[in-house]
XYZ file of C-alpha atoms in Angstrom:
193
model
C 0.000 0.000 0.000
C 2.831 2.364 0.846
C 4.449 1.924 -2.578
C 1.070 2.295 -4.287
C 0.396 5.571 -2.487
C 3.851 6.880 -3.356
C 3.048 6.276 -7.020
C 0.479 9.080 -6.818
C 3.346 11.435 -5.979
C 6.090 9.879 -8.100
C 4.140 9.092 -11.287
C 0.838 11.000 -11.154
C 0.223 10.772 -14.913
C 0.457 6.989 -14.774
C -1.896 6.903 -11.795
C -4.414 9.069 -13.667
C -4.387 6.506 -16.489
C -4.758 3.654 -13.980
C -7.701 5.388 -12.335
C -9.306 6.108 -15.706
C -9.238 2.364 -16.371
C -10.601 1.460 -12.936
C -13.337 4.054 -13.396
C -14.474 2.237 -16.538
C -14.524 -1.050 -14.640
C -16.423 0.529 -11.737
C -18.935 2.026 -14.168
C -19.675 -1.511 -15.390
C -20.057 -2.731 -11.814
C -22.448 0.123 -11.179
C -24.426 -0.750 -14.292
C -24.767 -4.314 -13.013
C -25.813 -2.976 -9.590
C -28.430 -0.704 -11.161
C -29.863 -3.678 -13.069
C -29.884 -5.966 -10.040
C -32.360 -6.466 -7.218
C -29.786 -5.180 -4.728
C -30.796 -1.940 -3.091
C -27.548 -0.772 -1.487
C -23.982 -0.491 -2.690
C -21.224 -0.060 -0.142
C -17.992 1.471 -1.462
C -15.070 0.345 0.663
C -12.746 3.287 1.276
C -10.655 1.641 3.978
C -7.423 2.638 2.249
C -8.505 6.271 2.100
C -8.991 7.217 5.748
C -7.149 10.222 7.072
C -4.958 7.762 8.959
C -3.409 7.085 5.562
C -4.093 10.027 3.224
C -4.499 13.770 3.614
C -7.756 15.599 2.910
C -6.081 17.120 -0.164
C -5.161 13.681 -1.488
C -8.694 12.459 -0.813
C -10.200 15.406 -2.690
C -7.925 14.995 -5.711
C -7.764 11.222 -6.087
C -10.791 9.683 -4.327
C -13.634 12.189 -4.548
C -14.010 12.126 -8.363
C -14.678 8.369 -8.282
C -17.187 8.755 -5.454
C -19.053 11.471 -7.354
C -19.173 9.236 -10.414
C -20.627 6.346 -8.408
C -23.323 8.378 -6.687
C -24.294 10.281 -9.834
C -24.657 7.088 -11.905
C -26.642 5.114 -9.337
C -30.344 4.705 -10.077
C -32.654 6.873 -8.008
C -34.147 3.800 -6.336
C -30.723 2.633 -5.118
C -28.622 3.605 -2.106
C -24.875 4.225 -2.255
C -22.772 4.488 0.874
C -19.138 4.815 1.834
C -17.385 2.525 4.307
C -14.345 3.994 6.006
C -12.164 2.694 8.813
C -10.114 4.756 11.213
C -10.145 8.518 11.195
C -12.716 10.303 9.060
C -13.492 13.652 10.685
C -11.273 15.724 8.372
C -12.480 14.051 5.180
C -16.153 13.740 6.076
C -17.060 17.143 4.545
C -15.265 16.102 1.358
C -17.098 12.752 1.211
C -20.395 14.577 1.614
C -19.710 16.491 -1.603
C -20.367 13.189 -3.413
C -23.845 13.079 -1.810
C -23.825 9.502 -0.488
C -26.949 8.055 1.085
C -25.037 6.723 4.087
C -21.583 6.604 5.634
C -20.482 3.897 7.938
C -18.286 2.778 10.548
C -17.657 5.478 13.160
C -15.172 3.538 15.231
C -14.547 4.343 18.851
C -11.442 6.471 19.500
C -9.983 3.541 21.458
C -9.973 1.577 18.179
C -8.591 4.316 15.952
C -11.630 6.451 15.205
C -11.704 10.213 15.670
C -15.397 10.983 15.442
C -18.026 9.710 17.850
C -21.527 9.019 16.642
C -22.767 11.934 18.707
C -20.259 14.322 17.115
C -21.107 13.004 13.641
C -24.842 13.350 14.302
C -24.424 16.938 15.473
C -22.248 17.954 12.520
C -23.638 15.924 9.620
C -26.773 14.098 10.750
C -28.967 16.358 8.635
C -26.948 15.589 5.484
C -26.398 11.821 5.485
C -27.559 8.656 7.190
C -25.013 7.479 9.760
C -24.428 3.768 10.107
C -22.297 1.850 12.586
C -20.790 2.809 15.893
C -21.379 -0.480 17.723
C -18.125 -1.939 19.047
C -18.292 -5.682 18.248
C -15.406 -6.510 20.595
C -17.954 -6.323 23.394
C -19.439 -9.620 22.164
C -16.340 -11.433 23.407
C -14.916 -9.042 26.002
C -18.047 -7.887 27.797
C -21.096 -9.116 29.612
C -24.608 -9.213 28.204
C -25.300 -5.952 30.062
C -22.228 -4.381 28.416
C -23.585 -5.433 25.015
C -26.951 -3.853 25.679
C -25.316 -0.713 27.087
C -23.283 -0.368 23.875
C -26.459 -0.553 21.781
C -28.119 1.983 24.087
C -25.116 4.320 23.764
C -25.222 4.230 19.964
C -28.965 4.795 19.811
C -28.797 7.625 22.360
C -25.971 9.329 20.442
C -27.334 9.121 16.928
C -30.913 7.921 16.532
C -32.841 11.014 17.572
C -34.643 12.418 14.536
C -33.841 9.403 12.335
C -31.022 9.006 9.867
C -29.183 6.340 11.834
C -28.710 2.610 11.339
C -27.218 0.693 14.250
C -24.478 -1.590 12.945
C -21.169 -3.063 13.982
C -17.998 -1.179 13.211
C -16.466 -4.475 12.099
C -17.253 -8.176 11.828
C -18.675 -9.947 14.836
C -15.636 -11.675 16.350
C -15.126 -15.406 16.411
C -16.242 -16.686 19.775
C -19.276 -14.420 20.026
C -22.402 -16.226 21.153
C -25.329 -16.110 18.719
C -27.750 -15.695 21.624
C -25.892 -12.556 22.731
C -26.125 -11.081 19.244
C -29.846 -11.879 19.099
C -30.374 -10.335 22.546
C -28.627 -7.132 21.435
C -30.734 -6.932 18.258
C -33.954 -7.525 20.215
C -32.948 -4.896 22.768
C -32.063 -2.378 20.033
C -35.414 -2.915 18.302
C -37.324 -2.336 21.543
C -35.149 0.512 22.831
C -34.995 2.231 19.468
C -38.749 1.819 19.068
C -38.521 0.328 15.596
């Protein structure tokens, strides 16, 4: 990844040609998505968090592709961006592409820099927030801890709508299915959905 990112500095003309080719491929993927029964497309931007790239790099090299994806998606489809790590500084740039949702919102103890509450206050009227739930609790916490985590997420971001409770990562191996079901049942009742 490090060498790949340096190519954007060392050989920008080559990287523009590479991205022009990938944009054609992604346009075909989007065409297939538009013609499918799928309703949501999640664009994985894990390599583009501000842990790795600057806001200027994001604007120049990532944003054009995101705008293409959202502008070409059918009106009955949803397009969202998935980002790990830090996102506060690039969130306003991502919003220029007008996604339907943005997800992950990791806890600062796991590398994030924007709580759900902060995101809701700053951008909750512009985009649906998705994520925030720390899945490590399924193996490191008690059932009460799991329910408290769901309550925290809902309290921080659900008021007024525009929030989908979701894990910030995969449910870890060793998690008990009954605990996951209990959290989902609690979230449905507590979130009044």
